Coordinates of C-alpha atoms and ligand atoms in Angstrom, one line a residue:
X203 CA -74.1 -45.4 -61.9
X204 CA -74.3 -45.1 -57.5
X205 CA -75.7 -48.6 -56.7
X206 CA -75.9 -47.2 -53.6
X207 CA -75.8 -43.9 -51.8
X208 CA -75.9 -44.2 -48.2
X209 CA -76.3 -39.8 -48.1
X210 CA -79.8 -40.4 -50.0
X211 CA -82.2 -41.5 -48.4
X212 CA -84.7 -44.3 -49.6
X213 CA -87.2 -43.3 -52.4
X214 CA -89.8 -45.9 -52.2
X215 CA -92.1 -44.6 -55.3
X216 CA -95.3 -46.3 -55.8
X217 CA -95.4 -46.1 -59.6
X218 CA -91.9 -47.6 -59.9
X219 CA -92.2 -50.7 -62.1
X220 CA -89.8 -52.3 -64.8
X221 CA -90.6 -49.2 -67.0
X222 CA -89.0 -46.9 -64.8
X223 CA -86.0 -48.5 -64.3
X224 CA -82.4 -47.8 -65.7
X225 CA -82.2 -49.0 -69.2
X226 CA -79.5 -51.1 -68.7
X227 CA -81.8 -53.4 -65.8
X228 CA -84.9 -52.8 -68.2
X229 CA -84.1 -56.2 -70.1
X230 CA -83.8 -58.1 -66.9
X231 CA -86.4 -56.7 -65.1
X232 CA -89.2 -58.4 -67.6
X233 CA -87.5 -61.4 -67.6
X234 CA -89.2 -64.7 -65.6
X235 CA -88.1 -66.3 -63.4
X236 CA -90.2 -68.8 -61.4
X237 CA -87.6 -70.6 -59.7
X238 CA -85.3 -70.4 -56.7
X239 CA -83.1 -72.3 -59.2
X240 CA -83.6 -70.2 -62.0
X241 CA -82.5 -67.3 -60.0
X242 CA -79.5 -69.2 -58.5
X243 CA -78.3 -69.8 -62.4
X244 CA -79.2 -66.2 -63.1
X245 CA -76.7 -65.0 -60.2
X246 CA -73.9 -67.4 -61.0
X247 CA -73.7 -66.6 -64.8
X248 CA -73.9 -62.7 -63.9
X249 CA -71.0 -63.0 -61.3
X250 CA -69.3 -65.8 -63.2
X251 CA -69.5 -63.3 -66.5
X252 CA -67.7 -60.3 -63.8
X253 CA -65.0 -62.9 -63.0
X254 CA -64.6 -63.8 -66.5
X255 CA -64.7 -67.3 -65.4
X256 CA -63.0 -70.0 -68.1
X257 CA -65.9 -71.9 -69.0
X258 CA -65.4 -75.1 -68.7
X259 CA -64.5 -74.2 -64.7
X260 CA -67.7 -71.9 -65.1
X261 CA -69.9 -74.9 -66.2
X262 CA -68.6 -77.2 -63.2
X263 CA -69.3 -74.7 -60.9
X264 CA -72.5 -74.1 -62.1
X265 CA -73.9 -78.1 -61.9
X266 CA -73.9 -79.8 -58.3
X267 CA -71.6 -82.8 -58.3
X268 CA -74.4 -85.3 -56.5
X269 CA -78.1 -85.5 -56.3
X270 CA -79.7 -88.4 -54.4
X271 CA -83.3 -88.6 -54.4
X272 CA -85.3 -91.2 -52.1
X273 CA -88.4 -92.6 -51.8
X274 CA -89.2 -94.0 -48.5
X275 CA -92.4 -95.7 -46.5
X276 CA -93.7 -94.6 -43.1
X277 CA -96.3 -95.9 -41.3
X278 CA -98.7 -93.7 -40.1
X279 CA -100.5 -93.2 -36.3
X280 CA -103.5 -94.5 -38.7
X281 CA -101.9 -97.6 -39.8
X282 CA -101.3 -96.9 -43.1
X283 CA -98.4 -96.8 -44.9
X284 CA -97.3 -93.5 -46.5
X285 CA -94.7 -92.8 -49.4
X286 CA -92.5 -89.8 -49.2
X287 CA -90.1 -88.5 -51.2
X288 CA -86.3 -86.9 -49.9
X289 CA -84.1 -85.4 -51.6
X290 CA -80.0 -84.4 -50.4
X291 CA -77.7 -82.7 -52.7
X292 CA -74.3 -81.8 -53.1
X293 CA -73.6 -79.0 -54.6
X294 CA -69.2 -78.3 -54.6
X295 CA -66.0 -80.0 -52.5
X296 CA -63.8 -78.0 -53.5
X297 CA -62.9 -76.1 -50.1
X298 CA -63.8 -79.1 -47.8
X299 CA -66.9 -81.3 -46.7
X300 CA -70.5 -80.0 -47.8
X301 CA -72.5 -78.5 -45.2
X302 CA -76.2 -77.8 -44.9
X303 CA -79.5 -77.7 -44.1
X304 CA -82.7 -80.2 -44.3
X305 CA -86.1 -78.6 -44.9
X306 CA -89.3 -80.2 -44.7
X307 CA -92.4 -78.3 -46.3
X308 CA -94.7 -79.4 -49.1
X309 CA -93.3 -77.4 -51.6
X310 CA -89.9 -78.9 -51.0
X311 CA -88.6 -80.2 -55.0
X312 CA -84.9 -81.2 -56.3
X313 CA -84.6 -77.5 -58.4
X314 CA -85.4 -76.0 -55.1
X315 CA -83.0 -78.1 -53.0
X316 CA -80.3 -77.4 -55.7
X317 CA -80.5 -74.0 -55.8
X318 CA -79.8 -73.8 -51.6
X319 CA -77.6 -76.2 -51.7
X320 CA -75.8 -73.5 -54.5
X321 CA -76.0 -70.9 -52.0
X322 CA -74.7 -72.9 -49.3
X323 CA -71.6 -73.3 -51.3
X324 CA -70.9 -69.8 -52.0
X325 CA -72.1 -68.8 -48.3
X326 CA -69.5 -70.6 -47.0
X327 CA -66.5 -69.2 -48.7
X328 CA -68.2 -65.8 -48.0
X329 CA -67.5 -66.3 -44.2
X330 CA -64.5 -68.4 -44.8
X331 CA -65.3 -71.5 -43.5
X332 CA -63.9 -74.8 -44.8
X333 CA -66.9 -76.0 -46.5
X334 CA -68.8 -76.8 -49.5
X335 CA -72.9 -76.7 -49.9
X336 CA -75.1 -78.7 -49.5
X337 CA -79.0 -79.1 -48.8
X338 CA -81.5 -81.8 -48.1
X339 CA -85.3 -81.8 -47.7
X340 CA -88.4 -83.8 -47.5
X341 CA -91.9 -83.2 -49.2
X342 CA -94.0 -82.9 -45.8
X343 CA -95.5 -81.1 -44.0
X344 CA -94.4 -81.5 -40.7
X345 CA -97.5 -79.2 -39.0
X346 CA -99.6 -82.5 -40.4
X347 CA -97.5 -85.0 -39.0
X348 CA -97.7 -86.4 -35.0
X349 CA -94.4 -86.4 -32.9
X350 CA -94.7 -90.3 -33.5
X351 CA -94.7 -89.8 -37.4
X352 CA -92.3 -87.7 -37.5
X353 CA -89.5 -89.4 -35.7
X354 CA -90.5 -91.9 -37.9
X355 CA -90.2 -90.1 -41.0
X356 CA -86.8 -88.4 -40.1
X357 CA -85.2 -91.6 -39.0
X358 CA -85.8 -93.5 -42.1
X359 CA -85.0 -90.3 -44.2
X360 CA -81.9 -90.6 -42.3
X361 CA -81.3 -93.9 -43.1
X362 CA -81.8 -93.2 -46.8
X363 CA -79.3 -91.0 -46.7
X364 CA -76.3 -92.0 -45.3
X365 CA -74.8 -93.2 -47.8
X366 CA -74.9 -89.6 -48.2
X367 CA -73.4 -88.3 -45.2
X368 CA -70.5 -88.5 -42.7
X369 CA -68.9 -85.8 -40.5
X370 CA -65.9 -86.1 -42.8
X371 CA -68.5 -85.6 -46.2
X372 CA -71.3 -84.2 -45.6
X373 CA -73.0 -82.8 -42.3
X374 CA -76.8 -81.9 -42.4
X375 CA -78.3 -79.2 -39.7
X376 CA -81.6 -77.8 -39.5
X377 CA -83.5 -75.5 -42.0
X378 CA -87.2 -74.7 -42.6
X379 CA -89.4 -76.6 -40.7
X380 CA -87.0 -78.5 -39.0
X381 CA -85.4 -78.2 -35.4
X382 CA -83.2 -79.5 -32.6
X383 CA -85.2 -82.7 -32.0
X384 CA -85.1 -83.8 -35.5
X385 CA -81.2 -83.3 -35.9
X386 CA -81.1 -85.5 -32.6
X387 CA -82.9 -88.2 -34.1
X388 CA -80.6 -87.5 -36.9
X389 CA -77.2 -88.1 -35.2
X390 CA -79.3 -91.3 -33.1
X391 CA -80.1 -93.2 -35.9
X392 CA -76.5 -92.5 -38.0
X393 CA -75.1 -93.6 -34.2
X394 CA -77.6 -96.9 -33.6
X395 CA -75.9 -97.7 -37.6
X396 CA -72.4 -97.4 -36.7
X397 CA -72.6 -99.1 -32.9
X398 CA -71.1 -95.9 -30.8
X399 CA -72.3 -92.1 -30.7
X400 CA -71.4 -89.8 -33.8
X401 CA -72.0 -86.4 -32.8
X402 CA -70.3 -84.5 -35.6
X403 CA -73.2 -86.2 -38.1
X404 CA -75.4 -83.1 -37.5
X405 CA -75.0 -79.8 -36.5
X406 CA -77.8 -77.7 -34.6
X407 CA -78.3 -80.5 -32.3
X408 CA -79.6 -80.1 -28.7
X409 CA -76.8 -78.9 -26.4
X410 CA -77.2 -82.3 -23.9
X411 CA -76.0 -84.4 -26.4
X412 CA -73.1 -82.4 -27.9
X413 CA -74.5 -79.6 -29.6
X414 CA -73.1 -75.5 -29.0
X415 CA -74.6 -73.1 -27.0
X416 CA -75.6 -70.3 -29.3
X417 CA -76.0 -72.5 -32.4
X418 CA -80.2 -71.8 -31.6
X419 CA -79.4 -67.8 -31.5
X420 CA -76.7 -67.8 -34.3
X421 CA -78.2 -66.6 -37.9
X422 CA -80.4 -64.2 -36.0
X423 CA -77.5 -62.6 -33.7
X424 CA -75.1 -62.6 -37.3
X425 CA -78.1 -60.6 -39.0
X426 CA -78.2 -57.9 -36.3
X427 CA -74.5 -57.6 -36.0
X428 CA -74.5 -57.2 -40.0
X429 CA -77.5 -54.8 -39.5
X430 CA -75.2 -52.8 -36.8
X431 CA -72.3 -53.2 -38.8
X432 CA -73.8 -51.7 -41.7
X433 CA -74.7 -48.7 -39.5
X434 CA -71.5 -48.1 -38.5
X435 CA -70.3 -48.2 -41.5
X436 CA -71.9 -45.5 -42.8
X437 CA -71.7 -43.2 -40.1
X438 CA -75.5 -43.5 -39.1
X439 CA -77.6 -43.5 -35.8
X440 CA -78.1 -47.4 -34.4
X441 CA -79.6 -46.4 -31.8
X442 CA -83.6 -46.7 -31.3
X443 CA -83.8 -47.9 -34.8
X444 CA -87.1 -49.3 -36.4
X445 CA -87.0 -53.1 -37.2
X446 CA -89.7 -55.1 -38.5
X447 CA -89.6 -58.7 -38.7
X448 CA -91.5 -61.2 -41.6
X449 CA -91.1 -64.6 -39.9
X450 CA -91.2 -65.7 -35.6
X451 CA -89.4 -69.2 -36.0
X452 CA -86.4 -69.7 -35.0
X453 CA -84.5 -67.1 -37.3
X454 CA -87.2 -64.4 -37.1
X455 CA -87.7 -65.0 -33.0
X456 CA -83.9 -64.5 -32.3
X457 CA -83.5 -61.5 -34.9
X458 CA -86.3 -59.5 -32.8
X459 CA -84.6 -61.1 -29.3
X460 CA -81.4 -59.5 -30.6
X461 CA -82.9 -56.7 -31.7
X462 CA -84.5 -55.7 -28.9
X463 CA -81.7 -56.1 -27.0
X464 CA -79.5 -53.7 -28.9
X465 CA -81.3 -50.8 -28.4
X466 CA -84.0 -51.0 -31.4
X467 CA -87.6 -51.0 -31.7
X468 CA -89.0 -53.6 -32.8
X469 CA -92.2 -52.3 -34.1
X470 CA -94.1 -55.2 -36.1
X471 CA -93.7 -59.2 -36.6
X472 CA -95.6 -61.8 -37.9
X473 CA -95.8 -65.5 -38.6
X474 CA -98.1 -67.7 -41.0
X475 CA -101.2 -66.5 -39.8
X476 CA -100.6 -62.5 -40.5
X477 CA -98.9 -59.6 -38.2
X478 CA -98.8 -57.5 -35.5
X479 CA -97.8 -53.9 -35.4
X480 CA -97.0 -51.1 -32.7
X481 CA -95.3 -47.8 -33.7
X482 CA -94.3 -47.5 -30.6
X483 CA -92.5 -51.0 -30.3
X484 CA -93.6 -54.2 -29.3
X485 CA -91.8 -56.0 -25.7
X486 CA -90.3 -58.8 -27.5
X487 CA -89.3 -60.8 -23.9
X488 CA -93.0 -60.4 -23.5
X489 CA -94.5 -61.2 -26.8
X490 CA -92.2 -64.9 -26.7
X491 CA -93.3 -66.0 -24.0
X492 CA -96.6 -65.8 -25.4
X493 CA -96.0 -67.2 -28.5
X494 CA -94.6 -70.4 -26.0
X495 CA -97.9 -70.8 -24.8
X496 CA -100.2 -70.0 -28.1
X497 CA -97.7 -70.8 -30.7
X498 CA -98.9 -67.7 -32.7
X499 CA -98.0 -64.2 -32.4
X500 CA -101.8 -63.2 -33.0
X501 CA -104.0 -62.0 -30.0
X502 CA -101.1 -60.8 -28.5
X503 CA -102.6 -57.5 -26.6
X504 CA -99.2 -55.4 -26.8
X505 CA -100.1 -54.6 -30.9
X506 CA -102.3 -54.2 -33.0
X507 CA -103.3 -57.0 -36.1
X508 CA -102.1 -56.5 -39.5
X509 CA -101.8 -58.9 -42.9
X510 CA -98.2 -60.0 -44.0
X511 CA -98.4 -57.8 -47.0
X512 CA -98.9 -54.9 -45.2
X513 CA -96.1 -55.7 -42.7
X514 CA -93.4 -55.5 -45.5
X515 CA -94.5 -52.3 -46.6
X516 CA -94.3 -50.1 -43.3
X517 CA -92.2 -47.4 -43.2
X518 CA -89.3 -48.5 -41.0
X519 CA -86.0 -48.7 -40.7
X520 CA -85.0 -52.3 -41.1
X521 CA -87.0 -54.7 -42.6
X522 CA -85.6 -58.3 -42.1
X523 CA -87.7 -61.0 -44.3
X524 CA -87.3 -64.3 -42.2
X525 CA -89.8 -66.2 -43.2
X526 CA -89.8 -68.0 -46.8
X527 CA -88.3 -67.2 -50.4
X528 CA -90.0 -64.7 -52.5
X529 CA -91.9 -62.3 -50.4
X530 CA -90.4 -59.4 -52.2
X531 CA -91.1 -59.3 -55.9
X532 CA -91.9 -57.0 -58.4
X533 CA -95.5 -56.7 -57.2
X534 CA -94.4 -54.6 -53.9
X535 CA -90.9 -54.0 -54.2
X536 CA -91.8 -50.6 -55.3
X537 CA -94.0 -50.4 -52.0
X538 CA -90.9 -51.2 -49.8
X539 CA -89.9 -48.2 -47.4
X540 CA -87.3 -49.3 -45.2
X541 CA -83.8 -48.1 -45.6
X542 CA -81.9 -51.6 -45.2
X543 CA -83.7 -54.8 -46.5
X544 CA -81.5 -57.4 -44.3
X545 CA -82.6 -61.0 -45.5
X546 CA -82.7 -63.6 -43.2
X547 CA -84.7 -66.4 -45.1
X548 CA -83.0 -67.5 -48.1
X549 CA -83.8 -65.9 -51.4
X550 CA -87.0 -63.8 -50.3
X551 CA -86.0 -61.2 -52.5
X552 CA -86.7 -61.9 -56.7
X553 CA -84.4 -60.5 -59.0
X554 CA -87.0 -58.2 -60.4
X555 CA -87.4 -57.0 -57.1
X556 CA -83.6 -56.4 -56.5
X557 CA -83.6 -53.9 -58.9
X558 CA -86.3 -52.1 -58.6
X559 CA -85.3 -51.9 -54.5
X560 CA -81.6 -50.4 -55.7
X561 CA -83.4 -47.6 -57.9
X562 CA -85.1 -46.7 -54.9
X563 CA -82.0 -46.8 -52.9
X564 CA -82.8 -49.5 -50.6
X565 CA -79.7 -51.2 -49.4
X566 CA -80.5 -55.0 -49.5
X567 CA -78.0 -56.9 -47.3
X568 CA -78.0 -60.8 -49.4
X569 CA -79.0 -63.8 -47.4
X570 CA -76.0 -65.2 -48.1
X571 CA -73.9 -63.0 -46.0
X572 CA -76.8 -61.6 -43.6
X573 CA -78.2 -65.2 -42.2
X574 CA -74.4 -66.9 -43.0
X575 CA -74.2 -66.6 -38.7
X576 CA -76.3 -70.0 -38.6
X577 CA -73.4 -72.2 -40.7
X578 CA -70.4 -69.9 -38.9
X579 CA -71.8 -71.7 -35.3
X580 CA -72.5 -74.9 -37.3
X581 CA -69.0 -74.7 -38.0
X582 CA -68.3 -74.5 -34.2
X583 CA -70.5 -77.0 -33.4
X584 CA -68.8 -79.5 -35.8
X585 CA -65.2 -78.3 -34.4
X586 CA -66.4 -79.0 -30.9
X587 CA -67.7 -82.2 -31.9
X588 CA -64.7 -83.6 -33.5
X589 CA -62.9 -82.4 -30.7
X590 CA -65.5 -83.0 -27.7
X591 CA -64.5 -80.2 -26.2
X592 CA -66.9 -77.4 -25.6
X593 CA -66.6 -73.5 -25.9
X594 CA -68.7 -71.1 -23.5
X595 CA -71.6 -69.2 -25.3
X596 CA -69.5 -65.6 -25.1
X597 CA -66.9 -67.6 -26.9
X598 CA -69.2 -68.2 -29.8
X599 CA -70.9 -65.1 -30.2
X600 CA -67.6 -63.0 -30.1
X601 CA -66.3 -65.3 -32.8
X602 CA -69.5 -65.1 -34.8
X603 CA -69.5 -61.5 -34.5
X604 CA -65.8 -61.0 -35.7
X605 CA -66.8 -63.4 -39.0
X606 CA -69.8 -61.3 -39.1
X607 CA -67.9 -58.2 -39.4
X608 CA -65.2 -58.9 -41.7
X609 CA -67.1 -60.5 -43.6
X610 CA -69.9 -57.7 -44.3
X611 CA -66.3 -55.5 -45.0
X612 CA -64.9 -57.6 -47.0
X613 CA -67.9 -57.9 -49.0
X614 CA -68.7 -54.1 -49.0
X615 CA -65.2 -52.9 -49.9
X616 CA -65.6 -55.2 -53.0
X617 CA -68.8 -53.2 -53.5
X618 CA -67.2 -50.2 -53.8
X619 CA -63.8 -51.2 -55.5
X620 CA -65.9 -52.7 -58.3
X621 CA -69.3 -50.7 -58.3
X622 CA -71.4 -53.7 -57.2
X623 CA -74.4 -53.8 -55.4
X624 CA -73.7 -56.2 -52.1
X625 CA -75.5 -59.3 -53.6
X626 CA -73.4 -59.3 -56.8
X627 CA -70.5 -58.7 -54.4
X628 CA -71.2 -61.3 -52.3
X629 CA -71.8 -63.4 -55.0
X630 CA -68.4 -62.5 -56.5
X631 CA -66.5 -62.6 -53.5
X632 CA -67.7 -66.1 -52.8
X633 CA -67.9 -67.9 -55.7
X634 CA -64.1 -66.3 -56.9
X635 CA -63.1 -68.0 -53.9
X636 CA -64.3 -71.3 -55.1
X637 CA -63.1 -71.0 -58.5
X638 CA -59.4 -70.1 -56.2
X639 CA -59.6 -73.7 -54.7
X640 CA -60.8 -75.4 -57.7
X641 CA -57.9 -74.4 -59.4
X642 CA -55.3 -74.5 -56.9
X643 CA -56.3 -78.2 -56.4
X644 CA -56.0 -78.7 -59.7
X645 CA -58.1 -81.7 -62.2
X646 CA -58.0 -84.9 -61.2
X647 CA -57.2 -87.1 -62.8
Ligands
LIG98 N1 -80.0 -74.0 -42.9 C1 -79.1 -73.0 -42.5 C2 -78.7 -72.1 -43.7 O1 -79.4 -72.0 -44.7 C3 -77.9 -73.5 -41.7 C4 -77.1 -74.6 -42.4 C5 -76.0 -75.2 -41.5 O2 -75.9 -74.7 -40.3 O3 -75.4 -76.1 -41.9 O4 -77.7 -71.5 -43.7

């Protein structure tokens, strides 16, 4: 079997469904599965299975080593007092200290935290940085919650925690609804504990107190240089390419920036509220400065309105999911026409749907190599830290592009060697690398 052809194009059918599918992903394709954790198992026993893992190593790489889950009081603008509930896991240390990011969103439970702090841990070793995974997060939501309460919240979630962390252990940076300010008050509070200033606690911090210019831009500059990457690769036109974006936070905002900037055409976005869409290509400069001012893409007069769900089903080149896990399932999966699926949220792709998108020959760069550009500056950031001493912005994007680059080949050559489609590859590549260092450390005691 081709998993994929890059000659073909994409076939996007509309009657595709688990019926149609090769036998051999039939079984699979009906299976369930609810959970970002489920799916994060599902992945590891099918690479683990292609490695021919020993099992006892396969079992420990499966489990994460520590879980800590707080509960914690806040008092609110109102006066009351609030319970909330953290959580900060880590997942593997066997290639050095866990790294990773805290989200805060409603949704936020321990399966779910596990399962990105699993993917942290083989996105590291992917890119070849000297780290485990790790993830944190707090049931919130931080839209609800006044500047006042949320400093509140994040400095005695921080507190909770550090027994947790250290820049030697384990060093938190910012995920899904989280930013900047809150990885500030982060690195403040660890700092008022220990009586001097601790920069390397946190990564993604604000530049004026220590953090690295282009760690804002990094996972959305790493998904376009995969994107362009990719392109080269197989010989086709970059240039004026259609790219449509799920997602205008940080991630989303950037890929579009960088996007724009290299040539494409940038032809629809969104964010929470639904999307906007011009065929002819929307002025991204333009369109961010409004969002500055309304914070929301909608009403924007460049384009016109459109729903989320239709969004990931225009025909475009590109489609680069940066908004939230699941988005693509079996439900439209079958309904997807671009020609490169590049994921920049983790997980927005289900299983079911990763099938059905490779039948159709839809190349689906995996989150954990495409959005991977956002721990390869972390890793900078935590270097300068340790070091205080600071690298010039062209210095960090030509050294997140060269990760970028070898790492989509080394990940793609794999492919090919071994007939993989890239997230198996990518899976294999990085958790191989693991199992390398587990064993080359050896068992203690
Ligand atoms: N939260 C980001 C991720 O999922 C970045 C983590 C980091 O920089 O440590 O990759």
């Amino acid at each position: 079997m081709t998993i994929f052809d890059p000659l073909r194009p994409s076939s996007a059918s509309p009657a595709t469904n688990g019926a149609e599918l090769p036998t051999l992903l039939q079984g699979r394709a009906t299976e369930k599965r609810e959970s970002a954790y489920a799916t994060a198992l599902a992945q590891f026993d099918r690479a683990a299975q292609i490695l021919n893992l020993d099992p006892g190593l396969a079992d420990t790489l499966r489990s994460c080593k520590r879980e800590l889950t707080v509960n914690f009081p806040v008092k609110m603008d109102n006066g009351e007092v609030r319970r909330f509930t953290g959580y900060r896991v880590h997942h593997n240390t066997a290639r050095g200290p866990t790294k990773g990011g805290i989200r805060y969103a409603p949704t936020v439970d321990l399966d779910e935290v596990r399962a990105l702090a699993m993917w942290m841990t083989w996105k590291c070793a992917i890119v070849n940085i000297p780290y485990g995974g790790a993830k944190g997060g707090v049931v919130c939501n931080p839209k609800e919650l006044s500047p006042r309460e949320l400093e509140g919240l994040t400095r005695r979630y921080a507190t909770e925690i550090s027994p947790f962390i250290s820049p030697e252990g384990d060093i938190p940076a910012p995920d899904m609804g989280t930013n900047p300010q809150i990885m500030a008050w982060i690195m403040d509070t660890y700092s008022m504990h220990r009586g001097y200033s601790v920069p390397a606690i946190v990564t993604g911090k604000p530049i004026n107190i220590g953090g690295s210019a282009g760690r804002f831009e990094a996972t959305g500059r790493g998904i376009m240089f995969t994107v362009r990457e990719a392109y080269r690769t197989f010989g086709w036109d970059f240039d004026g390419i259609s790219v449509v974006v799920q997602g205008f936070g940080n991630v989303g905002s950037i890929t579009a920036q960088t996007a724009h900037e290299m040539g494409c055409r940038v032809i629809a976005v969104s964010d929470v509220e639904g999307g906007i869409y011009n065929p002819r290509g929307i002025d991204i400069p333009r369109l961010r400065r409004y969002m500055r001012e309304h914070s929301t893409v909608q009403g924007f007069d460049g384009a016109d309105k459109i729903t989320n769900a239709e969004l990931l089903e225009l025909p475009c080149d590109v489609l680069v999911p940066a908004a939230m896990e699941n988005q693509i399932t079996h439900a439209n999966a079958g309904r997807i026409k671009a020609r490169i699926v590049a994921e920049g949220a983790n997980g927005p792709t289900t299983p079911e749907a990763d099938e059905i998108l490779m039948a159709n020959n839809v190349l689906v760069i995996p989150d954990i190599l495409c959005n991977a550009g956002g721990v390869v500056v972390s890793y900078f950031e935590w270097v300068q830290s340790l070091q205080q001493l600071f690298w010039e912005e062209d210095d960090v994007t030509h050294r997140l592009e060269r990760i970028m680059v070898r790492s989509f080949h080394d990940v793609y050559e794999q492919s090919i060697r071994m007939n993989l489609d890239l997230r198996t590859s990518a899976l294999v590549l990085g958790i191989g690398r693991v199992a390398e260092a587990t064993q080359t450390r050896g068992l203690y005691p």
